[in-house]
Coordinates of C-alpha atoms and ligand atoms in Angstrom, one line a residue:
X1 CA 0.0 0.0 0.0
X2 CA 1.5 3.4 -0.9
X3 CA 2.2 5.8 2.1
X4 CA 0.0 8.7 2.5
X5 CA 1.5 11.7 1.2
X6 CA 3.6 13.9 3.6
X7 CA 2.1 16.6 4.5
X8 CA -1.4 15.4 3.8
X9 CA -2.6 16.9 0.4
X10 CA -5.6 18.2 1.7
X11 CA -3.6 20.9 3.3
X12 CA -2.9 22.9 0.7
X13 CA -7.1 23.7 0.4
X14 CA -7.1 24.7 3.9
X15 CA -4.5 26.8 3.6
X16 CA -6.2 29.0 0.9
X17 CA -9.0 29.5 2.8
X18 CA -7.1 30.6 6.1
X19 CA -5.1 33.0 3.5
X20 CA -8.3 34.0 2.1
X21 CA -10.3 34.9 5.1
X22 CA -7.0 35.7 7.2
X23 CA -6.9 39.5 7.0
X24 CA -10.7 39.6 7.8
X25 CA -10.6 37.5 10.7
X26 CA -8.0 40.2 12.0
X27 CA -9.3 43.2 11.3
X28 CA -13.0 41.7 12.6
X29 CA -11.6 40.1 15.4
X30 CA -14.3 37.0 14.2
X31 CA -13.9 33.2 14.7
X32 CA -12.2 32.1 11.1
X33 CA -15.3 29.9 10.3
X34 CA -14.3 29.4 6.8
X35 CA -11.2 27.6 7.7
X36 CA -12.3 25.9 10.3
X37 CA -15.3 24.3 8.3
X38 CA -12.8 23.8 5.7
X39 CA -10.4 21.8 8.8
X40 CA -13.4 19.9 9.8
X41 CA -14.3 19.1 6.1
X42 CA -10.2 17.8 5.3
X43 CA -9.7 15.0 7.7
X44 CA -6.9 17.2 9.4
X45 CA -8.8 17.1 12.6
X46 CA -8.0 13.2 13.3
X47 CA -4.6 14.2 11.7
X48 CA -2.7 12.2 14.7
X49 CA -5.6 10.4 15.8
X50 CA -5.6 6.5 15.5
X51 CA -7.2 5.3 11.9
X52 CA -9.4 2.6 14.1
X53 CA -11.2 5.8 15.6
X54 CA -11.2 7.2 11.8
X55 CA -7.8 9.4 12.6
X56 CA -4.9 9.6 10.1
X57 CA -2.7 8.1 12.2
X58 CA -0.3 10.3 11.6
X59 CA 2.7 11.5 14.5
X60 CA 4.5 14.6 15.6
X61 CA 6.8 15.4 12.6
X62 CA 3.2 16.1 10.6
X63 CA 1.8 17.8 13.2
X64 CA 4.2 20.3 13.6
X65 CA 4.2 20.7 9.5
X66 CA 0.3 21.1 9.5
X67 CA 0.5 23.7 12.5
X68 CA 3.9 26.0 10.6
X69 CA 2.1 25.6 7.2
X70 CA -1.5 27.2 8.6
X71 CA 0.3 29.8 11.5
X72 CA 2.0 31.1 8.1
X73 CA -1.6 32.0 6.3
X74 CA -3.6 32.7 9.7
X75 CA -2.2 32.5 13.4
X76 CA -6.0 32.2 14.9
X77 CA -7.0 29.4 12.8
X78 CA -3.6 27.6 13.5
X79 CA -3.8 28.5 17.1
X80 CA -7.5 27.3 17.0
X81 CA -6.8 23.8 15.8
X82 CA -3.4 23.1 18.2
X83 CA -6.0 23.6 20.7
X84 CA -8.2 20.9 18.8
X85 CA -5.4 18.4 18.6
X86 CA -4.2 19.0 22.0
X87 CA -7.9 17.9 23.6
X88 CA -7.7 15.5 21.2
X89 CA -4.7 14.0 22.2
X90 CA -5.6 14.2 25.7
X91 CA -8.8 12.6 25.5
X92 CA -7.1 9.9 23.1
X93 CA -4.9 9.0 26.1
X94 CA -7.9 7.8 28.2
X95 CA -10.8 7.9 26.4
X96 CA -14.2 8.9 28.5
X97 CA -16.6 5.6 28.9
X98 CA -19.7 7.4 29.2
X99 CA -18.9 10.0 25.7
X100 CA -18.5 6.7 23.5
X101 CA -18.5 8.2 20.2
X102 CA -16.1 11.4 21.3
X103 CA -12.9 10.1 19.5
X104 CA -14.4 9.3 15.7
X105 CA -16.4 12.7 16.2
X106 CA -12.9 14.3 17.3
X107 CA -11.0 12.6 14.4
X108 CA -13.6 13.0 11.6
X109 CA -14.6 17.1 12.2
X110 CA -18.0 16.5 13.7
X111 CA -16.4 17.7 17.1
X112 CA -13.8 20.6 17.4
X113 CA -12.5 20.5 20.5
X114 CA -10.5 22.8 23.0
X115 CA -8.5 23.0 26.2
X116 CA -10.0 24.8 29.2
X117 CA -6.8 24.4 31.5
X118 CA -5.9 28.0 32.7
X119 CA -8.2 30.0 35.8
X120 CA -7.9 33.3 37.5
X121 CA -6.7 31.5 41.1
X122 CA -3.6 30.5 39.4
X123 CA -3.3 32.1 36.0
X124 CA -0.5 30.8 33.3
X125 CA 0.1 27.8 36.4
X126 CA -2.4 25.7 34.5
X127 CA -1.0 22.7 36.3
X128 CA -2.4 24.1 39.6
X129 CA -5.8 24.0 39.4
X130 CA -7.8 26.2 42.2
X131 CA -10.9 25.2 41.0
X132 CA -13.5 22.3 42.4
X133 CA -14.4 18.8 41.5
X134 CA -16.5 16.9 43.8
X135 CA -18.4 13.6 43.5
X136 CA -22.1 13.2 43.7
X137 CA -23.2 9.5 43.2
X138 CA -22.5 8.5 39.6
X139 CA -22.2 12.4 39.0
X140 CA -19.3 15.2 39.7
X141 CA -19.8 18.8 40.0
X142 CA -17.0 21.1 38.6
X143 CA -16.4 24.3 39.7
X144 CA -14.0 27.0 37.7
X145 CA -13.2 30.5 36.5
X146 CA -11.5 29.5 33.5
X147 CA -9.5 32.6 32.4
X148 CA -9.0 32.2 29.1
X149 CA -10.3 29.4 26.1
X150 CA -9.9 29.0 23.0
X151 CA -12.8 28.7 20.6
X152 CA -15.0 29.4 23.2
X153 CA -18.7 29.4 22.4
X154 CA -17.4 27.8 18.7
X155 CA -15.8 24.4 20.4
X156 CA -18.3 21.5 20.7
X157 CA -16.4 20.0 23.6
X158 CA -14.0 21.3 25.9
X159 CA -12.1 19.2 28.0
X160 CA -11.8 21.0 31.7
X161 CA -9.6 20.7 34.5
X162 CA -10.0 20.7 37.9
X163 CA -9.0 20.1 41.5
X164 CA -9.7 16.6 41.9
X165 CA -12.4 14.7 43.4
X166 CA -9.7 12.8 45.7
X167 CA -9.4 15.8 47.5
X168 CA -5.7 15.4 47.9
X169 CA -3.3 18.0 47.8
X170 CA -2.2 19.0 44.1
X171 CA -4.2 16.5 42.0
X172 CA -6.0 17.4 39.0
X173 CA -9.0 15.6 37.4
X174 CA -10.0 16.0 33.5
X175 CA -13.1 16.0 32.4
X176 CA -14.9 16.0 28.4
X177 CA -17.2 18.6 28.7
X178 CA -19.6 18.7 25.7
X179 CA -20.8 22.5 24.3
X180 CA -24.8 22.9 25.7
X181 CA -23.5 21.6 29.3
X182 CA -25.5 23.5 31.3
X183 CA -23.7 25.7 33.8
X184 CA -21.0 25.9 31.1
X185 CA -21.0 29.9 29.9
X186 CA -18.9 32.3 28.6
X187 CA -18.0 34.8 30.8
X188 CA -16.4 37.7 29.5
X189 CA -15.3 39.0 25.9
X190 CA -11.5 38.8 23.7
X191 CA -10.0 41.3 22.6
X192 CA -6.2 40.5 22.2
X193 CA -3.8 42.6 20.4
X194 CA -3.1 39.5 18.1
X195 CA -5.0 35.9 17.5
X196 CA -8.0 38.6 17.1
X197 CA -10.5 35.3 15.7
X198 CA -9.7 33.0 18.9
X199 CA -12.4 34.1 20.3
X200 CA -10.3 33.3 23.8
X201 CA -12.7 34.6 26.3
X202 CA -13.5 33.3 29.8
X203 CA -15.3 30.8 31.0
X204 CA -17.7 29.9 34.0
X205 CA -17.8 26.2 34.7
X206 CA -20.7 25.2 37.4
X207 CA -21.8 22.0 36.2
X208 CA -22.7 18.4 37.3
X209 CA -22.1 15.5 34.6
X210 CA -21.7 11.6 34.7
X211 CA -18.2 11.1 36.1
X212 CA -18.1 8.8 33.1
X213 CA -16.9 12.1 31.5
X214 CA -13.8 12.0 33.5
X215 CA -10.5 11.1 31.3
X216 CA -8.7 8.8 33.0
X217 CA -8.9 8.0 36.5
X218 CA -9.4 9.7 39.4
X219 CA -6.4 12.2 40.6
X220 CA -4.7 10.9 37.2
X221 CA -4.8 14.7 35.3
X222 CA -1.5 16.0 36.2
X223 CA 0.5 13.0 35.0
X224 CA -1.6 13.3 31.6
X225 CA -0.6 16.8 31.8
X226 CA 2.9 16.1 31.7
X227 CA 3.2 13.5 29.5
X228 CA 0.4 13.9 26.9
X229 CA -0.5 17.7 27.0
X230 CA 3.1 19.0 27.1
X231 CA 4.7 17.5 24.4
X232 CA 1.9 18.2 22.2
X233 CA 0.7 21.7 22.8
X234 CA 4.3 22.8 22.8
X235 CA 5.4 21.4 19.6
X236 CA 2.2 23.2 18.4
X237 CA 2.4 26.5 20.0
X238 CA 6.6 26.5 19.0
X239 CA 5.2 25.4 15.7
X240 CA 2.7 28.2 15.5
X241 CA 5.6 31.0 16.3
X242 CA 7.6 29.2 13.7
X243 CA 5.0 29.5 11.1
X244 CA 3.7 33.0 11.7
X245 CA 7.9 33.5 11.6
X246 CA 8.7 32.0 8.4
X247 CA 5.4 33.7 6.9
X248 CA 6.6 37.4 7.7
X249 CA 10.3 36.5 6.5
X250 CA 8.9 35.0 3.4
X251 CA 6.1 38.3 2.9
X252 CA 9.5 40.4 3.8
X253 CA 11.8 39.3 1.1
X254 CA 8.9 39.4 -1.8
X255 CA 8.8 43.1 -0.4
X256 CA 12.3 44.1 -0.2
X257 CA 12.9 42.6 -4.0
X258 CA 9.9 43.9 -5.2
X259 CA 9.6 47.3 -3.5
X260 CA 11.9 50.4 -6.0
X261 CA 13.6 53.3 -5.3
X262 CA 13.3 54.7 -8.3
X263 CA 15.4 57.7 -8.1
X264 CA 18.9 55.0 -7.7
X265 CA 17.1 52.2 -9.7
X266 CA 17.2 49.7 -7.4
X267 CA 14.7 47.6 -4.8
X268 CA 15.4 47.5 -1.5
X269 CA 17.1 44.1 -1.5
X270 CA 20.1 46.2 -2.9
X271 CA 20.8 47.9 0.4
X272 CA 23.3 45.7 2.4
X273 CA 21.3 46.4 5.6
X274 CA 18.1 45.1 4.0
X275 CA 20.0 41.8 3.1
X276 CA 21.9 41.4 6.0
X277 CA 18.3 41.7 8.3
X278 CA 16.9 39.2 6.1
X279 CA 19.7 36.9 6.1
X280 CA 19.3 36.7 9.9
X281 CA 15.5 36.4 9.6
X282 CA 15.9 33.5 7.5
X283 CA 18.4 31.7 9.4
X284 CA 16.8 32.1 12.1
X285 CA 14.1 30.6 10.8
X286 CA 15.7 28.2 9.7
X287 CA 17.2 27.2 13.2
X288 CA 13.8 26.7 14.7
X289 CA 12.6 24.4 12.1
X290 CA 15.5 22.3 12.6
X291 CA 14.7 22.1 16.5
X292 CA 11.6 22.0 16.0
X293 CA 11.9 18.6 13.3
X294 CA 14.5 17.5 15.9
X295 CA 12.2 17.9 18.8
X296 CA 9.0 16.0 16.9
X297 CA 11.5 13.4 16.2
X298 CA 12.3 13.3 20.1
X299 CA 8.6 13.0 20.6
X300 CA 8.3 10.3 18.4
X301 CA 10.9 8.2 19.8
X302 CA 11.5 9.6 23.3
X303 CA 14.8 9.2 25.0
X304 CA 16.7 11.1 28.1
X305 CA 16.7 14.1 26.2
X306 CA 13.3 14.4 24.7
X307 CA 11.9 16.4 28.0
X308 CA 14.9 18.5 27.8
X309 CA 13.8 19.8 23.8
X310 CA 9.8 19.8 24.6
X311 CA 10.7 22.2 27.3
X312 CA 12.9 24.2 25.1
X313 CA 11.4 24.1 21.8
X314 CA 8.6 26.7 22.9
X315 CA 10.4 28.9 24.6
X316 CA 13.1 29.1 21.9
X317 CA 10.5 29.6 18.8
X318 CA 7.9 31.8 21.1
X319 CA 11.3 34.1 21.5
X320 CA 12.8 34.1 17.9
X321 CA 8.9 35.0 16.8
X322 CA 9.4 38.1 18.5
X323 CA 12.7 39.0 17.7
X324 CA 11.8 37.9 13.8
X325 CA 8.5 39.9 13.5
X326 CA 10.2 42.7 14.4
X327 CA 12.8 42.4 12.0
X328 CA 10.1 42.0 9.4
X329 CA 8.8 45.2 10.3
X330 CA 11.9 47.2 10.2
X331 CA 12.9 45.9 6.7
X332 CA 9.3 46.9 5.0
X333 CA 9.2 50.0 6.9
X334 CA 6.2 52.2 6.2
X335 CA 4.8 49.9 3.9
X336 CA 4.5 47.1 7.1
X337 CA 3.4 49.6 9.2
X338 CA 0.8 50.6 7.6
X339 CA -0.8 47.3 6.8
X340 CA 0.2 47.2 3.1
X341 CA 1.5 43.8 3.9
X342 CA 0.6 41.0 6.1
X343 CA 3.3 41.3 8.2
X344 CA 2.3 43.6 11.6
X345 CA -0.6 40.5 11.8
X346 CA 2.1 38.0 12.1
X347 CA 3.7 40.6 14.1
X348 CA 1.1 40.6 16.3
X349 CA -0.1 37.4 16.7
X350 CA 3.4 36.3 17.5
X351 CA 3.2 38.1 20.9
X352 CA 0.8 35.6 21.9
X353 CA 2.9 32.7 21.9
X354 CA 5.4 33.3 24.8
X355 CA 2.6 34.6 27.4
X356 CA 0.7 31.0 26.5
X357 CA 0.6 28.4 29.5
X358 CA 3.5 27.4 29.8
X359 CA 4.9 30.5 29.3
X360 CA 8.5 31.1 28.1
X361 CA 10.2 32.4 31.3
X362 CA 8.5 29.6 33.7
X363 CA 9.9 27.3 30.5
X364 CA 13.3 28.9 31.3
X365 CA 13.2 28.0 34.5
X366 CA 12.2 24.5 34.0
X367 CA 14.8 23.8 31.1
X368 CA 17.4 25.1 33.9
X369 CA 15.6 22.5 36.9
X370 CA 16.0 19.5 34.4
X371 CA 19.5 20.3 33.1
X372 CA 20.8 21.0 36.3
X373 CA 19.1 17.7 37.7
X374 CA 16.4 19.5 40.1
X375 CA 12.6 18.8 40.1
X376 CA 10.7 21.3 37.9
X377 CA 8.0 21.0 40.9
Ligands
LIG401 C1 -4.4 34.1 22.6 C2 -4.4 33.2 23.9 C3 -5.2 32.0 23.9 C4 -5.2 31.2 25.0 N1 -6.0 30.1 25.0 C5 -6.0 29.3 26.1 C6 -6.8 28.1 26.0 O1 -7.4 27.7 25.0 N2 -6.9 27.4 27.2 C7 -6.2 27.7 28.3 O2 -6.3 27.0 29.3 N3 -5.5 28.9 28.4 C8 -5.4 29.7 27.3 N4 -4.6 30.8 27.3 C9 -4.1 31.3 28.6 C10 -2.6 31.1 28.6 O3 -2.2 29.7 28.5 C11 -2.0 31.7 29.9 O4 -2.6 31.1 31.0 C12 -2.2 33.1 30.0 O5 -1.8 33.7 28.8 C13 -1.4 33.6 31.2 O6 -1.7 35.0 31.4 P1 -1.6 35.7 32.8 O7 -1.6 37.1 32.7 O8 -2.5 35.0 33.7 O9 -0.1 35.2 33.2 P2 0.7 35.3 34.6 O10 0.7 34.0 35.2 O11 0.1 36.4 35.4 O12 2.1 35.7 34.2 C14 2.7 37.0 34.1 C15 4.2 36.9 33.9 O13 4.8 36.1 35.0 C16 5.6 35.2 34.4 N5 5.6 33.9 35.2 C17 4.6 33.3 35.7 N6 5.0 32.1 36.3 C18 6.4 32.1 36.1 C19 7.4 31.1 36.5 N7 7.1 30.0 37.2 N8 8.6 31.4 36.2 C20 8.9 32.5 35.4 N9 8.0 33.4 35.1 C21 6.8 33.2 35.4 C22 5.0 34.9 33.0 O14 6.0 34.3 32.1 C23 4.5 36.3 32.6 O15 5.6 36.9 32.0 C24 -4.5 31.6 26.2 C25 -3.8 32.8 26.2 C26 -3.7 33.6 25.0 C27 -2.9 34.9 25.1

């Protein structure tokens, strides 16, 4: 049987209607329904899931090439499905008795899907829930301020943390939460200076559901945490810097060859600054796709090392978006500045990336406790 094509050749479709709707979605601040409808409609939403739940089975290297290839046409709708994959991962680790059909819905489209992790009580510390979870019979109430989720009010199940229903110190419970729970709302509005279609608002969580819902067992959510949810969402979010990076240096140098002073008869690419800038843009970019291939590979066949790059790859990528973007925006000038060009959207999106949970600094800080042999808790 031949292999299925690497990326998958739906992609390129999806990508031309993120690039079609992209600027819109900005300038709107509106959920990118196009592309996600166009996601749901490509099979890209079971992209790692297993083919026995109707997933492409697919692994980390793709993943990471799916995510760079949309965060280059639209940083919300690549954002938007990272946060699919990375509650479909999750859920894939344990799959939820009582929600039977949740992984073929996942994997086929019928069901995009988010992560509501982080809370007001302990902000980017999404591994510390404050929040409540306590058993009722065959039930569990759950009760959060969730501070910030992705696709909210667009997501059709959300899969929630919580303190956990053991009651001891420190552990977190999971739970798939389908949209229409009631008690379930949004609580507040987004307006973020970049990722304007996330539609990342709040949430209030005061609902009861089967504890059949629950992913995994009980007190079992901060070791999934740790080894399902890391790896994944930061491969995705480094691979989202990298691709909203590599789309401003590519938007940068069709600018700089492109744009004329007509008075010398030349393009900007003629000035030796202008090169220089983009010959450290693209390098740059380069380096983080290498780390970022390197780390996917890691994650695919994990070693001693491989919690050393998950740790690193965001925080390196999140940082050389912001020090990239900006280099964008000096080398177009004016013509950046003023929105002639795509590039103060990747500019601005980009910022997102290092304040996401975890965020670079505490990242940091843990790549220096594992290296140097301490606990990162
Ligand atoms: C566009 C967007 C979408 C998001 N989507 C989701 C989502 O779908 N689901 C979800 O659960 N969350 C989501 N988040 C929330 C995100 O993961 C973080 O929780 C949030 O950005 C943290 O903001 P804060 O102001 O609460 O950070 P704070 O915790 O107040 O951090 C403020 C500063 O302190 C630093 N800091 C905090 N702790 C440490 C540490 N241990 N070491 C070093 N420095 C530290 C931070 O790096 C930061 O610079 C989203 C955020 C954004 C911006």
């Amino acid at each position: 049987m031949a292999a299925d094509p690497l990326p998958p050749d739906s992609l390129p479709d999806v990508v031309a209607v993120a690039t079609a709707h992209a600027e819109r979605v900005d300038t709107d601040g509106v959920f990118p329904s196009e592309a996600v409808a166009a996601l749901r409609d490509s099979g890209l939403m079971g992209l790692v899931l297993p083919r026995e739940v109707g997933g492409m089975g697919k692994g980390p290297i793709e993943f990471t090439e799916v995510v760079c290839a949309l965060a280059a046409a639209c940083g919300s709708t690549a954002m938007i499905y990272l946060m699919h994959v990375a509650a479909a991962v999750t859920a894939a680790s344990a799959p939820p008795p009582g929600l039977p059909d949740l992984m073929s819905d996942m994997a086929t489209g019928k069901s995009l899907g988010t992560l509501a992790f982080s809370e007001k009580g302990s902000r980017s510390h999404f591994w510390a829930p404050v929040s409540k979870a306590v058993a009722a019979g065959d039930d569990v109430t759950v009760t959060a301020a969730k501070s910030w989720v992705t696709s909210a009010g667009h997501a059709d199940v959300y899969v929630v943390s919580s303190g956990s229903t053991s009651g001891e110190a420190g552990a977190v419970d999971m739970f798939a939460v389908p949209a229409g729970t009631p008690g379930l709302e949004i609580s507040g509005t987004f307006t973020g200076l970049g990722l304007r279609g996330n539609a990342s608002t709040p949430m209030s969580v005061d609902i009861r559901l089967p504890a059949s819902y629950r992913i995994g067992a009980e007190a079992s959510g901060f070791g999934t945490m740790m080894q399902v949810v890391l790896p994944w969402f930061n491969l995705g979010n480094a691979s989202v810097s990298t691709g909203l990076a590599a789309g401003a240096t590519t938007a940068a140098i069709e600018h700089v060859r492109s744009a004329r002073l007509q008075h010398l008869g030349e393009s900007l690419a003629d000035l030796p600054t202008i090169r220089a800038q983009i010959a450290r843009m693209g390098i740059a970019v380069a380096t983080q796709k290498a780390y970022l291939a390197h780390t996917a590979q890691s994650v695919s066949s994990p070693d001693e090392s491989t919690l050393h790059h998950v740790l690193g790859v965001k925080a390196s990528a999140n940082d050389a978006a912001l020090t990239i973007t900006d280099s964008a925006m000096r080398v177009c000038g004016g013509a950046a500045f003023s929105k002639h060009l795509p590039i103060e959207r990747a500019f601005r999106d980009a910022r997102a990336g290092s304040v996401m949970a975890p965020t670079a600094d505490a990242l940091y800080d843990f790549y220096g406790r594992a290296v140097t042999g301490l606990p990162l808790f």
